[in-house]
Short mmCIF file of C-alpha atoms in Angstrom, two decimals:
data_model
loop_
_atom_site.label_atom_id
_atom_site.label_comp_id
_atom_site.label_asym_id
_atom_site.label_seq_id
_atom_site.Cartn_x
_atom_site.Cartn_y
_atom_site.Cartn_z
CA MET A 22 95.00 63.75 164.02
CA GLU A 23 96.77 66.81 165.40
CA PRO A 24 99.88 68.27 163.77
CA THR A 25 103.02 66.55 164.95
CA ARG A 26 106.36 68.01 165.85
CA PRO A 27 109.44 67.09 163.82
CA ALA A 28 110.63 63.64 164.85
CA GLY A 29 114.04 63.13 163.33
CA GLY A 30 114.98 62.86 159.70
CA ASP A 31 116.28 65.58 157.39
CA ALA A 32 114.29 68.75 158.07
CA THR A 33 115.27 70.23 154.70
CA ALA A 34 114.24 67.17 152.67
CA PRO A 35 110.64 66.51 151.56
CA TYR A 36 108.52 64.49 153.95
CA PHE A 37 107.58 61.90 151.32
CA PHE A 38 108.82 60.90 147.88
CA LEU A 39 106.17 59.99 145.29
CA SER A 40 107.50 57.33 142.91
CA TYR A 41 105.44 56.72 139.78
CA ALA A 42 105.76 55.56 136.19
CA HIS A 43 105.72 58.46 133.75
CA MET A 44 103.18 58.13 130.96
CA PRO A 45 104.76 58.88 127.56
CA ARG A 46 103.15 61.46 125.33
CA THR A 47 101.85 60.02 122.07
CA ARG A 48 101.72 63.49 120.43
CA PRO A 49 103.63 66.71 121.16
CA ASP A 50 100.34 68.65 121.55
CA GLU A 51 98.78 66.06 123.87
CA PRO A 52 97.74 67.26 127.36
CA ASP A 53 99.94 66.13 130.23
CA PRO A 54 99.21 62.37 130.57
CA ASP A 55 100.24 62.51 134.25
CA LEU A 56 97.70 65.21 135.11
CA TRP A 57 95.83 63.00 137.58
CA VAL A 58 99.03 61.97 139.34
CA HIS A 59 99.83 65.68 139.79
CA ARG A 60 96.41 66.18 141.37
CA LEU A 61 96.99 63.32 143.82
CA PHE A 62 100.40 64.78 144.72
CA ARG A 63 98.90 68.23 145.44
CA ASP A 64 96.18 66.69 147.60
CA LEU A 65 98.68 64.62 149.60
CA CYS A 66 100.95 67.65 150.10
CA GLU A 67 98.03 69.68 151.44
CA HIS A 68 97.19 66.98 153.98
CA ILE A 69 100.84 66.43 155.02
CA SER A 70 101.29 70.18 155.59
CA ASN A 71 98.26 70.22 157.89
CA LEU A 72 99.11 67.01 159.73
CA THR A 73 102.78 67.75 160.49
CA ALA A 74 105.07 70.58 161.52
CA HIS A 75 107.68 69.51 158.98
CA PRO A 76 109.68 72.64 158.04
CA GLY A 77 110.68 71.37 154.59
CA ALA A 78 108.58 70.61 151.53
CA PRO A 79 105.74 68.16 152.22
CA GLY A 80 106.56 66.01 149.22
CA PHE A 81 108.63 65.52 146.08
CA MET A 82 107.38 64.39 142.70
CA ASP A 83 109.65 64.37 139.67
CA ARG A 84 107.92 65.92 136.68
CA SER A 85 110.65 65.86 134.07
CA MET A 86 112.52 62.57 134.15
CA GLN A 87 111.88 60.11 131.34
CA ALA A 88 113.56 56.76 130.72
CA GLY A 89 117.12 57.34 129.55
CA GLN A 90 117.73 60.63 131.40
CA ILE A 91 120.28 61.32 134.11
CA TRP A 92 119.16 61.58 137.72
CA THR A 93 118.88 65.22 138.76
CA ASP A 94 120.55 66.44 141.97
CA GLU A 95 117.13 67.45 143.31
CA LEU A 96 115.74 63.95 142.73
CA ALA A 97 118.79 62.29 144.30
CA ASP A 98 118.70 64.57 147.34
CA SER A 99 114.95 64.10 147.80
CA LEU A 100 115.12 60.31 147.55
CA GLY A 101 118.14 60.22 149.85
CA GLY A 102 116.58 62.43 152.53
CA CYS A 103 112.81 61.82 152.53
CA ARG A 104 111.16 60.09 155.48
CA VAL A 105 108.63 58.00 153.55
CA PHE A 106 108.70 56.41 150.10
CA VAL A 107 105.28 56.29 148.38
CA PRO A 108 105.26 54.13 145.22
CA LEU A 109 102.17 54.33 143.00
CA TYR A 110 101.38 50.73 142.01
CA SER A 111 100.24 50.25 138.41
CA PRO A 112 100.98 47.74 135.64
CA ARG A 113 103.36 50.26 134.09
CA TYR A 114 105.18 50.88 137.39
CA PHE A 115 106.65 47.39 137.66
CA ILE A 116 108.11 47.37 134.15
CA SER A 117 109.86 50.71 134.62
CA PRO A 118 113.58 50.27 135.40
CA TRP A 119 113.70 53.81 136.79
CA CYS A 120 110.95 53.04 139.32
CA GLY A 121 112.81 49.84 140.19
CA LYS A 122 115.98 51.85 140.80
CA GLU A 123 114.15 54.36 143.00
CA TRP A 124 112.73 51.48 145.04
CA ALA A 125 116.17 49.88 145.40
CA ALA A 126 117.89 53.16 146.32
CA PHE A 127 115.38 53.90 149.09
CA GLY A 128 115.44 50.27 150.23
CA ASP A 129 119.21 50.52 150.76
CA ARG A 130 118.67 53.15 153.46
CA ARG A 131 118.64 51.53 156.89
CA ALA A 132 115.49 52.05 158.98
CA ARG A 133 114.83 51.72 162.72
CA HIS A 134 111.95 52.38 165.10
CA LEU A 135 112.13 55.70 166.97
CA ASP A 136 110.70 53.84 169.96
CA PRO A 137 113.51 51.53 171.17
CA GLY A 138 110.92 49.19 172.62
CA GLU A 139 109.41 48.37 169.23
CA PRO A 140 110.62 44.99 167.96
CA GLY A 141 111.74 44.08 164.44
CA THR A 142 112.98 46.10 161.48
CA PRO A 143 110.42 48.62 160.19
CA SER A 144 109.72 49.73 156.64
CA ALA A 145 109.16 53.34 155.58
CA ILE A 146 107.55 52.31 152.28
CA VAL A 147 103.84 53.14 152.04
CA PRO A 148 102.52 51.95 148.66
CA ALA A 149 99.41 53.42 147.06
CA LEU A 150 97.30 51.60 144.49
CA TRP A 151 97.01 53.82 141.42
CA SER A 152 95.41 51.18 139.20
CA PRO A 153 94.79 47.47 139.91
CA VAL A 154 97.72 45.10 139.37
CA PRO A 155 97.23 41.30 139.22
CA GLU A 156 98.96 39.61 142.14
CA ARG A 157 100.98 37.41 139.78
CA ARG A 158 102.59 40.49 138.21
CA LEU A 159 104.02 41.80 141.46
CA PRO A 160 107.81 41.34 141.70
CA ASP A 161 109.06 39.18 144.54
CA CYS A 162 110.61 42.15 146.35
CA VAL A 163 107.22 43.86 146.89
CA ARG A 164 105.02 40.90 147.80
CA GLY A 165 105.63 41.28 151.52
CA VAL A 166 104.66 44.99 151.57
CA GLN A 167 101.06 45.79 152.53
CA TYR A 168 99.42 47.92 149.85
CA THR A 169 95.65 47.29 149.97
CA HIS A 170 95.11 49.36 153.18
CA PRO A 171 91.63 48.13 154.26
CA GLU A 172 90.91 51.49 155.92
CA LEU A 173 90.92 53.11 152.45
CA GLY A 174 87.75 51.24 151.47
CA ASP A 175 86.58 48.53 149.08
CA ARG A 176 86.29 50.84 146.08
CA TYR A 177 89.93 51.82 146.51
CA ARG A 178 90.96 48.16 146.19
CA THR A 179 88.70 47.71 143.16
CA PHE A 180 89.39 50.88 141.18
CA GLY A 181 92.59 52.34 142.62
CA LEU A 182 93.12 56.05 143.14
CA TYR A 183 93.04 56.69 139.39
CA GLY A 184 89.54 55.20 139.07
CA LEU A 185 88.27 57.02 142.15
CA GLY A 186 89.64 60.32 140.92
CA LYS A 187 88.27 60.00 137.40
CA LEU A 188 84.65 59.19 138.34
CA ARG A 189 82.63 62.04 139.79
CA SER A 190 80.34 59.60 141.62
CA PHE A 191 83.37 58.35 143.57
CA ARG A 192 84.55 61.80 144.65
CA GLY A 193 83.82 61.13 148.31
CA ASP A 194 85.68 57.80 148.18
CA TYR A 195 88.69 59.53 146.58
CA GLN A 196 88.84 62.24 149.24
CA LYS A 197 88.53 59.69 152.04
CA ALA A 198 91.23 57.44 150.54
CA VAL A 199 93.71 60.28 150.01
CA LEU A 200 93.26 61.62 153.55
CA ARG A 201 93.72 58.18 155.09
CA LEU A 202 96.76 57.57 152.89
CA ALA A 203 98.26 60.86 154.12
CA MET A 204 97.56 59.82 157.70
CA ARG A 205 99.33 56.51 157.11
CA ILE A 206 102.34 58.36 155.63
CA VAL A 207 102.52 60.56 158.72
CA GLU A 208 102.11 57.57 161.05
CA VAL A 209 105.15 55.91 159.45
CA GLY A 210 107.15 59.13 159.14
CA GLU A 211 106.72 59.92 162.85
CA SER A 212 107.57 56.42 164.11
CA VAL A 213 110.43 55.33 161.83
CA HIS A 214 113.85 56.89 161.30
CA VAL A 215 115.56 56.22 157.96
CA GLU A 216 119.26 56.96 157.59
CA ARG A 217 120.14 59.43 154.88
CA GLY A 218 121.13 57.84 151.58
CA ARG A 219 124.21 58.61 149.53
CA ARG A 220 123.62 60.74 146.43
CA GLU A 221 126.14 58.72 144.44
CA GLY A 222 124.33 55.51 145.46
CA LEU A 223 121.40 56.40 143.23
CA SER A 224 123.37 56.41 139.98
CA SER A 225 124.57 52.87 140.64
CA ALA A 226 121.24 51.52 141.92
CA TYR A 227 120.00 48.30 140.37
CA ASP A 228 116.46 47.67 139.11
CA ALA A 229 114.74 45.98 142.04
CA PHE A 230 111.97 44.69 139.79
CA SER A 231 114.19 42.79 137.35
CA ALA A 232 115.29 39.23 138.06
CA PRO A 233 118.19 39.27 140.56
CA PRO A 234 121.24 37.19 139.72
CA ALA A 235 120.12 34.47 142.15
CA ALA A 236 116.88 34.05 140.17
CA VAL A 237 118.70 33.37 136.92
CA PRO A 238 118.95 29.68 136.10
CA PRO A 239 122.04 28.36 137.93
CA SER A 240 123.08 26.19 135.01
CA GLY A 241 126.55 26.29 133.57
CA ARG A 242 125.28 27.90 130.34
CA ARG A 243 126.67 31.42 130.28
CA LEU A 244 126.17 34.12 127.69
CA ARG A 245 128.04 37.40 127.27
CA ILE A 246 125.90 40.26 125.96
CA SER A 247 128.01 43.25 124.86
CA VAL A 248 126.37 46.60 124.11
CA ALA A 249 128.04 49.00 121.65
CA ALA A 250 125.91 52.12 121.97
CA GLY A 251 126.06 55.80 122.74
CA CYS A 252 125.26 57.49 126.06
CA LEU A 253 124.36 60.97 127.22
CA ARG A 254 128.00 61.82 127.94
CA ARG A 255 128.96 60.79 124.42
CA LEU A 256 125.96 61.32 122.19
CA PRO A 257 126.32 60.11 118.58
CA GLU A 258 126.43 62.87 115.98
CA GLY A 259 122.97 63.98 114.87
CA ARG A 260 121.24 61.80 117.46
CA SER A 261 118.46 62.73 119.88
CA PRO A 262 119.23 62.14 123.59
CA HIS A 263 115.72 60.65 123.91
CA TYR A 264 117.06 57.09 123.51
CA TYR A 265 120.08 57.20 125.83
CA GLY A 266 121.04 57.24 129.49
CA PRO A 267 124.13 57.60 131.67
CA SER A 268 125.81 54.51 130.16
CA PRO A 269 125.48 52.42 126.99
CA LEU A 270 123.60 49.84 129.07
CA ASP A 271 120.73 52.36 129.37
CA TRP A 272 120.25 52.55 125.58
CA ASN A 273 116.59 52.08 124.63
CA PRO A 274 116.13 52.26 120.83
CA TYR A 275 112.42 51.36 121.00
CA ARG A 276 111.12 54.31 122.97
CA PRO A 277 108.36 55.30 123.56
CA ALA A 278 106.78 51.89 122.87
CA SER A 279 109.20 50.25 125.32
CA ASP A 280 110.11 51.54 128.77
CA ARG A 281 113.11 49.24 129.37
CA PRO A 282 116.76 49.47 128.31
CA LEU A 283 117.58 46.94 125.61
CA ALA A 284 120.27 45.29 127.74
CA GLN A 285 117.67 44.49 130.37
CA VAL A 286 115.31 43.07 127.75
CA ALA A 287 118.10 40.91 126.34
CA ALA A 288 119.09 39.61 129.77
CA GLY A 289 115.48 38.59 130.41
CA ILE A 290 115.31 36.69 127.12
CA ALA A 291 118.59 34.95 127.92
CA ALA A 292 117.25 33.88 131.32
CA ARG A 293 114.17 32.36 129.70
CA LEU A 294 116.51 30.42 127.41
CA ALA A 295 118.24 29.06 130.56
CA PHE A 296 121.40 31.17 130.13
CA ARG A 297 123.18 33.15 132.80
CA ALA A 298 123.76 36.50 131.07
CA ASP A 299 126.85 38.66 131.68
CA VAL A 300 125.83 42.09 130.35
CA CYS A 301 128.61 44.59 129.74
CA GLU A 302 129.61 47.59 127.68
CA PHE A 303 131.46 46.75 124.47
CA ASP A 304 135.23 46.61 124.98
CA HIS A 305 137.38 45.49 122.07
CA THR A 306 140.38 45.01 124.38
CA SER A 307 138.68 42.54 126.73
CA ALA A 308 139.73 38.91 126.71
CA PRO A 309 137.65 36.59 124.51
CA ALA A 310 134.60 35.41 126.40
CA ASP A 311 134.70 31.96 127.91
CA ALA A 312 131.09 31.68 126.77
CA PRO A 313 129.03 32.43 123.64
CA GLU A 314 128.82 36.15 122.87
CA VAL A 315 126.20 38.42 121.30
CA LEU A 316 126.87 42.04 120.32
CA LEU A 317 123.99 44.56 120.38
CA LEU A 318 125.02 47.32 117.98
CA ASP A 319 123.74 50.89 117.88
CA ARG A 320 124.54 51.90 114.29
CA TRP A 321 124.72 55.55 115.29
CA VAL A 322 128.06 55.02 117.04
CA LEU A 323 129.58 54.30 113.62
CA ARG A 324 129.59 58.07 113.02
CA ASP A 325 132.28 58.32 115.69
CA PRO A 326 135.76 57.58 114.22
CA GLU A 327 137.01 56.18 117.54
CA HIS A 328 134.09 53.79 117.83
CA ARG A 329 134.60 52.69 114.22
CA THR A 330 138.26 51.92 114.91
CA ARG A 331 137.44 49.86 117.99
CA LEU A 332 134.72 47.91 116.24
CA ASN A 333 136.95 47.27 113.24
CA GLU A 334 139.74 45.95 115.48
CA PHE A 335 137.19 43.71 117.16
CA ASP A 336 136.07 42.45 113.75
CA SER A 337 139.64 41.66 112.72
CA SER A 338 140.57 39.86 115.95
CA ASP A 339 140.83 36.11 116.32
CA ARG A 340 137.81 35.82 118.57
CA PRO A 341 135.09 33.17 118.40
CA PRO A 342 132.22 34.02 116.03
CA THR A 343 129.98 36.58 117.70
CA GLY A 344 126.23 36.89 117.22
CA LEU A 345 125.24 40.33 115.93
CA VAL A 346 121.89 42.05 116.52
CA VAL A 347 121.25 45.54 115.13
CA PRO A 348 118.09 47.24 116.45
CA TRP A 349 116.68 49.86 114.11
CA ASN A 350 113.40 51.47 115.10
CA HIS A 351 111.49 52.32 111.93
CA ASP A 352 109.38 54.83 113.90
CA ASP A 353 112.48 56.75 114.98
CA PRO A 354 112.40 60.12 113.15
CA ASP A 355 116.19 60.46 113.37
CA GLY A 356 116.60 57.45 111.10
CA ASP A 357 114.60 58.63 108.10
CA ASP A 358 117.58 59.97 106.15
CA THR A 359 120.43 57.97 107.68
CA GLU A 360 119.47 54.30 107.44
CA LEU A 361 121.27 53.56 104.17
CA GLU A 362 124.36 55.53 105.18
CA LEU A 363 124.73 53.78 108.54
CA ALA A 364 123.93 50.34 107.11
CA ALA A 365 126.76 50.78 104.59
CA GLN A 366 129.10 51.94 107.34
CA GLN A 367 128.16 48.84 109.34
CA ASP A 368 129.10 46.52 106.46
CA THR A 369 132.41 48.34 105.95
CA THR A 370 133.40 48.40 109.62
CA LEU A 371 132.34 44.88 110.60
CA PRO A 372 132.55 42.76 107.42
CA ARG A 373 133.29 39.45 109.21
CA ARG A 374 130.72 39.88 111.98
CA VAL A 375 128.09 40.97 109.46
CA ARG A 376 128.81 37.90 107.33
CA HIS A 377 128.53 35.64 110.38
CA GLY A 378 125.43 37.54 111.48
CA ARG A 379 123.67 36.82 108.21
CA GLU A 380 124.35 33.13 108.74
CA ALA A 381 122.56 33.31 112.07
CA SER A 382 119.67 35.60 111.14
CA ARG A 383 119.47 38.06 108.26
CA PRO A 384 116.76 40.17 109.98
CA ALA A 385 119.06 40.59 112.98
CA VAL A 386 121.70 42.29 110.81
CA ARG A 387 119.34 44.11 108.50
CA GLY A 388 117.71 45.97 111.40
CA VAL A 389 115.24 44.79 114.07
CA PRO A 390 112.31 47.23 113.92
CA ASP A 391 110.63 46.80 117.33
CA GLU A 392 110.87 45.01 120.66
CA ARG A 393 108.48 42.26 119.60
CA SER A 394 110.72 41.40 116.66
CA PHE A 395 113.74 41.59 118.99
CA HIS A 396 112.14 38.88 121.14
CA GLU A 397 111.80 36.70 118.02
CA VAL A 398 115.27 37.32 116.59
CA LEU A 399 117.53 37.20 119.65
CA PRO A 400 116.91 33.51 120.55
CA ARG A 401 117.99 32.43 117.04
CA VAL A 402 121.17 34.48 117.29
CA VAL A 403 121.93 33.17 120.80
CA HIS A 404 121.57 29.53 119.74
CA TRP A 405 123.76 30.16 116.68
CA ALA A 406 126.44 31.80 118.83
CA GLU A 407 126.30 28.89 121.27
CA GLY A 408 126.76 26.40 118.43
CA GLN A 409 129.74 28.30 117.05
CA TYR A 410 131.31 28.57 120.48
CA LEU A 411 130.95 24.85 121.17
CA ARG A 412 132.42 23.92 117.80
CA ARG A 413 135.43 26.10 118.44
CA ALA A 414 135.81 24.80 122.01
CA GLN A 415 135.84 21.21 120.74
CA ALA A 416 138.40 22.03 118.08
CA ARG A 417 140.71 23.69 120.63
CA PRO A 418 141.58 21.34 123.52
CA PRO A 419 141.96 22.69 127.07
CA ALA A 420 145.25 24.17 128.22
CA GLY A 421 147.84 21.52 129.07
CA GLN A 422 146.52 19.11 126.46
CA SER A 423 147.35 18.91 122.80
CA THR A 424 145.95 17.24 119.77
CA PRO A 425 148.40 14.52 118.55
CA ARG A 426 150.13 15.72 115.39
CA PHE A 427 150.01 13.69 112.18
CA ARG A 428 153.43 12.33 111.28
CA LEU A 429 154.37 11.61 107.67
CA GLY A 430 156.79 8.92 108.77
CA GLY A 431 154.05 6.76 110.24
CA PRO A 432 152.34 6.30 113.55
CA ASP A 433 153.96 7.13 116.87
CA PRO A 434 154.95 3.82 118.47
CA HIS A 435 153.83 5.22 121.86
CA ASP A 436 150.38 6.20 120.50
CA ASP A 437 147.78 3.47 120.06
CA GLY A 438 145.20 5.78 118.47
CA PRO A 439 144.25 5.42 114.78
CA GLN A 440 146.37 7.60 112.55
CA GLU A 441 143.51 8.71 110.33
CA HIS A 442 141.62 10.03 113.37
CA ARG A 443 144.57 12.19 114.37
CA HIS A 444 144.78 13.57 110.87
CA GLU A 445 141.08 14.47 110.85
CA ALA A 446 141.35 16.18 114.26
CA GLU A 447 144.32 18.26 113.07
CA LYS A 448 142.53 19.19 109.86
CA ALA A 449 139.40 20.25 111.77
CA GLY A 450 141.45 22.47 114.06
CA HIS A 451 143.22 24.05 111.11
CA ASP A 452 139.94 24.73 109.29
CA GLU A 453 138.39 26.29 112.38
CA ARG A 454 141.32 28.68 112.84
CA ALA A 455 141.33 29.66 109.18
#
């Protein structure tokens, strides 16, 4: 293949964008766990430079971003201007919300053939198999995208680029696969034009790999999940930014063991329980939910006087009983000397919700130590919140209707209902409001 001339696209942007799941370090002194991905990136860039006349950088690979960090301007510009999106398929890739957001942000850019005679809508996504992924674990949005590339060889499909690169006996297969992958990237980049994306569109991108709203059970069972947590713009006092993102919905207290924000984990659990989850940031001024509600509480926000005031007002309000779940990662070094202090602050700020929370699940209020325990605790709290909500809904009739009042002077001559039943209904409503 001879070098090509520029064929549209942003000449200053990288030719391709390499999207991959960062491997977390298990120890500070551990060698870079993404070393082999870096090698693949360098090899692809060398080939792209020789196969094209692209004046900009041949590729972009983010080397710093971890779950919970803010998108950099360089990453946003590269993803919004690149010609080809190259996702590295691996089991870890499809559970990473950041990879899902990169996929969605690039997918929102409209593509067209440079040759007007070519039919259909093209795709500028060229996946590469980093390590084998069972077909059943592929999200619906990627199933229609070709990723096996028969021209890359049988060993590529069996071992992926990681396996080919690690084994010296497969060196020739690795070199062949990488060159053919680069040729495929150029083939797409020279035949498809992708409109430039908006930088601000990346910050609001959804996770393409999580269940879309249409996939959530369409039943009438709704559940509000409120998240009271810090964020990078408003970091709790004495807290590491390692666990936070641009908004409270990006809070991930179980890093590095978990790669997903807790709100996303909770929404997935709710869907499996046949609930339609409405996930939102905690707002003490919002109207009471017309559905059961669960509050996910980051204890660290209790160090902020304004957050304490809002949570205390929420606790004192006449809202339906709310399920309370308090994640507390026992492997989090920030929590070694603060657990007792923040637990006491929790009991002082939210006495009613804590009392109700203990009725639902004591471990949920005491502190849920890891994501596995969170999966066990949350369903109990959700079912308790649903029961409390239904009891209150039954005790309070719909607008426009009223429960007949008990009259000391005897039954209403226009009411044929038993008097003792009216008295019991009124008493139940009074007890529920108390």
